């Protein structure tokens, strides 16, 4: 005796797939008079103005076009008093969505000591490697303090 095959769709096993659109949302803007980032000091000035005087670590990505003109800036993570866990996917997300050619990242040290930690160096390496895969150059990683900064590129880490 042959067994009948049931061709009716099984509604219970169906999975709803969301149809989405991904885009950047502009929250506000900041006027940058220099137009281009020509040095680590230029990036420091813009990031310092953007971050302001905060009491916790803020990790920022500055997205640049092919002429090193800033296209957008975003806080990608707010950490604790002395730590910030940063994932490359969060840093590179705004760079991808804004069609950036390169990025400069930076974070403040509330301790006001601009010496890079081993974690700062490690995240720089991870971002450099991830950016290379995606075709987005990591130009620098700045550690921002009240009146000074450290460029990890100038220190040889980028």
mmCIF file of C-alpha atoms in Angstrom:
data_model
loop_
_atom_site.group_PDB
_atom_site.id
_atom_site.type_symbol
_atom_site.label_atom_id
_atom_site.label_comp_id
_atom_site.label_asym_id
_atom_site.label_seq_id
_atom_site.Cartn_x
_atom_site.Cartn_y
_atom_site.Cartn_z
ATOM 1 C CA UNK A 1 0.000 0.000 0.000
ATOM 2 C CA UNK A 2 1.355 3.390 -0.995
ATOM 3 C CA UNK A 3 1.581 6.175 1.561
ATOM 4 C CA UNK A 4 0.099 9.560 0.613
ATOM 5 C CA UNK A 5 2.491 12.533 0.611
ATOM 6 C CA UNK A 6 1.141 15.717 2.185
ATOM 7 C CA UNK A 7 2.089 18.790 0.106
ATOM 8 C CA UNK A 8 0.344 21.371 2.290
ATOM 9 C CA UNK A 9 2.733 23.961 3.678
ATOM 10 C CA UNK A 10 3.673 23.632 7.289
ATOM 11 C CA UNK A 11 2.827 27.072 8.695
ATOM 12 C CA UNK A 12 4.451 26.351 12.050
ATOM 13 C CA UNK A 13 7.932 25.893 10.595
ATOM 14 C CA UNK A 14 7.840 29.072 8.493
ATOM 15 C CA UNK A 15 10.230 31.862 9.477
ATOM 16 C CA UNK A 16 9.257 35.474 8.931
ATOM 17 C CA UNK A 17 12.077 37.457 7.323
ATOM 18 C CA UNK A 18 12.076 41.211 7.847
ATOM 19 C CA UNK A 19 12.593 43.459 4.837
ATOM 20 C CA UNK A 20 14.774 46.343 5.980
ATOM 21 C CA UNK A 21 16.592 49.421 4.819
ATOM 22 C CA UNK A 22 19.851 50.469 6.468
ATOM 23 C CA UNK A 23 20.890 54.112 6.553
ATOM 24 C CA UNK A 24 22.663 56.710 8.642
ATOM 25 C CA UNK A 25 20.553 59.130 10.632
ATOM 26 C CA UNK A 26 21.957 62.611 11.161
ATOM 27 C CA UNK A 27 21.425 63.758 14.737
ATOM 28 C CA UNK A 28 23.058 67.159 14.385
ATOM 29 C CA UNK A 29 26.080 68.734 12.727
ATOM 30 C CA UNK A 30 29.335 70.368 13.718
ATOM 31 C CA UNK A 31 31.075 73.063 11.666
ATOM 32 C CA UNK A 32 34.693 72.181 10.865
ATOM 33 C CA UNK A 33 36.459 75.237 9.455
ATOM 34 C CA UNK A 34 39.630 73.490 8.259
ATOM 35 C CA UNK A 35 37.690 71.282 5.807
ATOM 36 C CA UNK A 36 40.451 68.608 5.656
ATOM 37 C CA UNK A 37 42.311 66.537 8.203
ATOM 38 C CA UNK A 38 45.970 67.171 7.441
ATOM 39 C CA UNK A 39 47.593 65.968 10.669
ATOM 40 C CA UNK A 40 46.912 64.134 13.908
ATOM 41 C CA UNK A 41 46.561 67.542 15.580
ATOM 42 C CA UNK A 42 43.696 68.448 13.191
ATOM 43 C CA UNK A 43 41.903 65.224 14.112
ATOM 44 C CA UNK A 44 42.553 65.857 17.819
ATOM 45 C CA UNK A 45 41.048 69.339 17.597
ATOM 46 C CA UNK A 46 37.858 68.067 15.939
ATOM 47 C CA UNK A 47 37.465 65.042 18.227
ATOM 48 C CA UNK A 48 38.165 67.103 21.361
ATOM 49 C CA UNK A 49 35.463 69.577 20.363
ATOM 50 C CA UNK A 50 33.037 66.720 19.649
ATOM 51 C CA UNK A 51 33.695 64.744 22.848
ATOM 52 C CA UNK A 52 33.839 67.780 25.100
ATOM 53 C CA UNK A 53 34.529 67.327 28.785
ATOM 54 C CA UNK A 54 33.150 63.905 29.681
ATOM 55 C CA UNK A 55 33.823 61.826 32.774
ATOM 56 C CA UNK A 56 33.918 58.389 31.105
ATOM 57 C CA UNK A 57 35.774 56.942 28.153
ATOM 58 C CA UNK A 58 34.155 57.756 24.810
ATOM 59 C CA UNK A 59 35.393 55.895 21.722
ATOM 60 C CA UNK A 60 34.846 57.938 18.555
ATOM 61 C CA UNK A 61 35.156 57.180 14.854
ATOM 62 C CA UNK A 62 35.822 60.010 12.393
ATOM 63 C CA UNK A 63 34.933 59.000 8.834
ATOM 64 C CA UNK A 64 36.802 60.609 5.932
ATOM 65 C CA UNK A 65 36.292 60.790 2.187
ATOM 66 C CA UNK A 66 39.051 60.303 -0.414
ATOM 67 C CA UNK A 67 40.262 63.899 0.149
ATOM 68 C CA UNK A 68 40.500 63.415 3.945
ATOM 69 C CA UNK A 69 37.463 65.601 4.507
ATOM 70 C CA UNK A 70 35.343 64.530 7.483
ATOM 71 C CA UNK A 71 31.978 63.117 6.427
ATOM 72 C CA UNK A 72 30.676 62.059 9.827
ATOM 73 C CA UNK A 73 31.703 61.509 13.412
ATOM 74 C CA UNK A 74 30.129 59.107 15.876
ATOM 75 C CA UNK A 75 30.552 57.899 19.436
ATOM 76 C CA UNK A 76 30.611 54.135 18.981
ATOM 77 C CA UNK A 77 31.051 53.213 22.609
ATOM 78 C CA UNK A 78 30.880 54.782 26.045
ATOM 79 C CA UNK A 79 32.924 52.903 28.578
ATOM 80 C CA UNK A 80 33.514 53.067 32.281
ATOM 81 C CA UNK A 81 35.863 55.368 34.113
ATOM 82 C CA UNK A 82 38.918 53.562 32.757
ATOM 83 C CA UNK A 83 37.832 51.047 30.117
ATOM 84 C CA UNK A 84 36.029 50.799 26.821
ATOM 85 C CA UNK A 85 35.280 47.573 24.953
ATOM 86 C CA UNK A 86 35.243 48.271 21.236
ATOM 87 C CA UNK A 87 34.232 45.888 18.445
ATOM 88 C CA UNK A 88 35.399 46.494 14.863
ATOM 89 C CA UNK A 89 31.861 45.946 13.520
ATOM 90 C CA UNK A 90 30.571 48.930 15.539
ATOM 91 C CA UNK A 91 33.457 51.167 14.497
ATOM 92 C CA UNK A 92 33.269 50.283 10.806
ATOM 93 C CA UNK A 93 29.469 50.368 10.535
ATOM 94 C CA UNK A 94 29.222 54.159 10.121
ATOM 95 C CA UNK A 95 32.275 54.123 7.828
ATOM 96 C CA UNK A 96 30.555 51.633 5.518
ATOM 97 C CA UNK A 97 27.231 53.471 5.569
ATOM 98 C CA UNK A 98 28.865 56.832 4.796
ATOM 99 C CA UNK A 99 31.025 55.393 1.971
ATOM 100 C CA UNK A 100 34.227 56.395 3.753
ATOM 101 C CA UNK A 101 37.658 55.826 2.275
ATOM 102 C CA UNK A 102 39.351 55.952 5.657
ATOM 103 C CA UNK A 103 38.811 56.491 9.359
ATOM 104 C CA UNK A 104 40.566 57.962 12.350
ATOM 105 C CA UNK A 105 39.520 56.650 15.730
ATOM 106 C CA UNK A 106 40.081 58.186 19.106
ATOM 107 C CA UNK A 107 39.119 57.930 22.705
ATOM 108 C CA UNK A 108 39.628 60.023 25.756
ATOM 109 C CA UNK A 109 41.478 59.003 28.890
ATOM 110 C CA UNK A 110 39.616 60.527 31.867
ATOM 111 C CA UNK A 111 42.832 59.980 33.873
ATOM 112 C CA UNK A 112 44.354 62.665 31.595
ATOM 113 C CA UNK A 113 47.382 60.437 30.935
ATOM 114 C CA UNK A 114 47.897 60.015 27.185
ATOM 115 C CA UNK A 115 49.995 56.839 27.393
ATOM 116 C CA UNK A 116 48.494 53.986 25.309
ATOM 117 C CA UNK A 117 47.509 50.874 27.238
ATOM 118 C CA UNK A 118 48.077 47.344 25.906
ATOM 119 C CA UNK A 119 44.309 47.243 25.189
ATOM 120 C CA UNK A 120 44.595 50.467 23.122
ATOM 121 C CA UNK A 121 47.329 48.872 21.026
ATOM 122 C CA UNK A 122 45.357 45.631 20.630
ATOM 123 C CA UNK A 123 42.173 47.375 19.464
ATOM 124 C CA UNK A 124 44.242 49.411 17.009
ATOM 125 C CA UNK A 125 45.609 46.212 15.457
ATOM 126 C CA UNK A 126 42.125 44.672 15.237
ATOM 127 C CA UNK A 127 40.679 47.795 13.593
ATOM 128 C CA UNK A 128 43.577 48.004 11.150
ATOM 129 C CA UNK A 129 43.093 44.357 10.129
ATOM 130 C CA UNK A 130 39.289 44.626 9.846
ATOM 131 C CA UNK A 131 39.560 47.851 7.856
ATOM 132 C CA UNK A 132 42.027 46.253 5.475
ATOM 133 C CA UNK A 133 39.530 43.474 4.703
ATOM 134 C CA UNK A 134 36.777 46.027 3.997
ATOM 135 C CA UNK A 135 38.964 48.472 2.068
ATOM 136 C CA UNK A 136 38.745 51.211 4.715
ATOM 137 C CA UNK A 137 42.121 52.495 5.890
ATOM 138 C CA UNK A 138 42.728 53.183 9.574
ATOM 139 C CA UNK A 139 44.817 56.355 9.416
ATOM 140 C CA UNK A 140 45.349 56.873 13.144
ATOM 141 C CA UNK A 141 44.161 56.153 16.675
ATOM 142 C CA UNK A 142 44.323 59.113 19.041
ATOM 143 C CA UNK A 143 44.296 59.116 22.814
ATOM 144 C CA UNK A 144 42.708 62.392 23.827
ATOM 145 C CA UNK A 145 43.415 64.253 27.037
ATOM 146 C CA UNK A 146 42.514 67.744 28.216
ATOM 147 C CA UNK A 147 45.495 69.596 26.754
ATOM 148 C CA UNK A 148 47.385 66.874 24.925
ATOM 149 C CA UNK A 149 47.037 63.735 22.845
ATOM 150 C CA UNK A 150 48.997 60.737 21.646
ATOM 151 C CA UNK A 151 48.934 59.525 18.049
ATOM 152 C CA UNK A 152 49.394 55.774 17.799
ATOM 153 C CA UNK A 153 50.474 56.296 14.177
ATOM 154 C CA UNK A 154 53.298 58.578 15.325
ATOM 155 C CA UNK A 155 54.232 55.917 17.911
ATOM 156 C CA UNK A 156 54.458 53.299 15.128
ATOM 157 C CA UNK A 157 51.354 51.228 15.929
ATOM 158 C CA UNK A 158 49.401 52.104 12.751
#
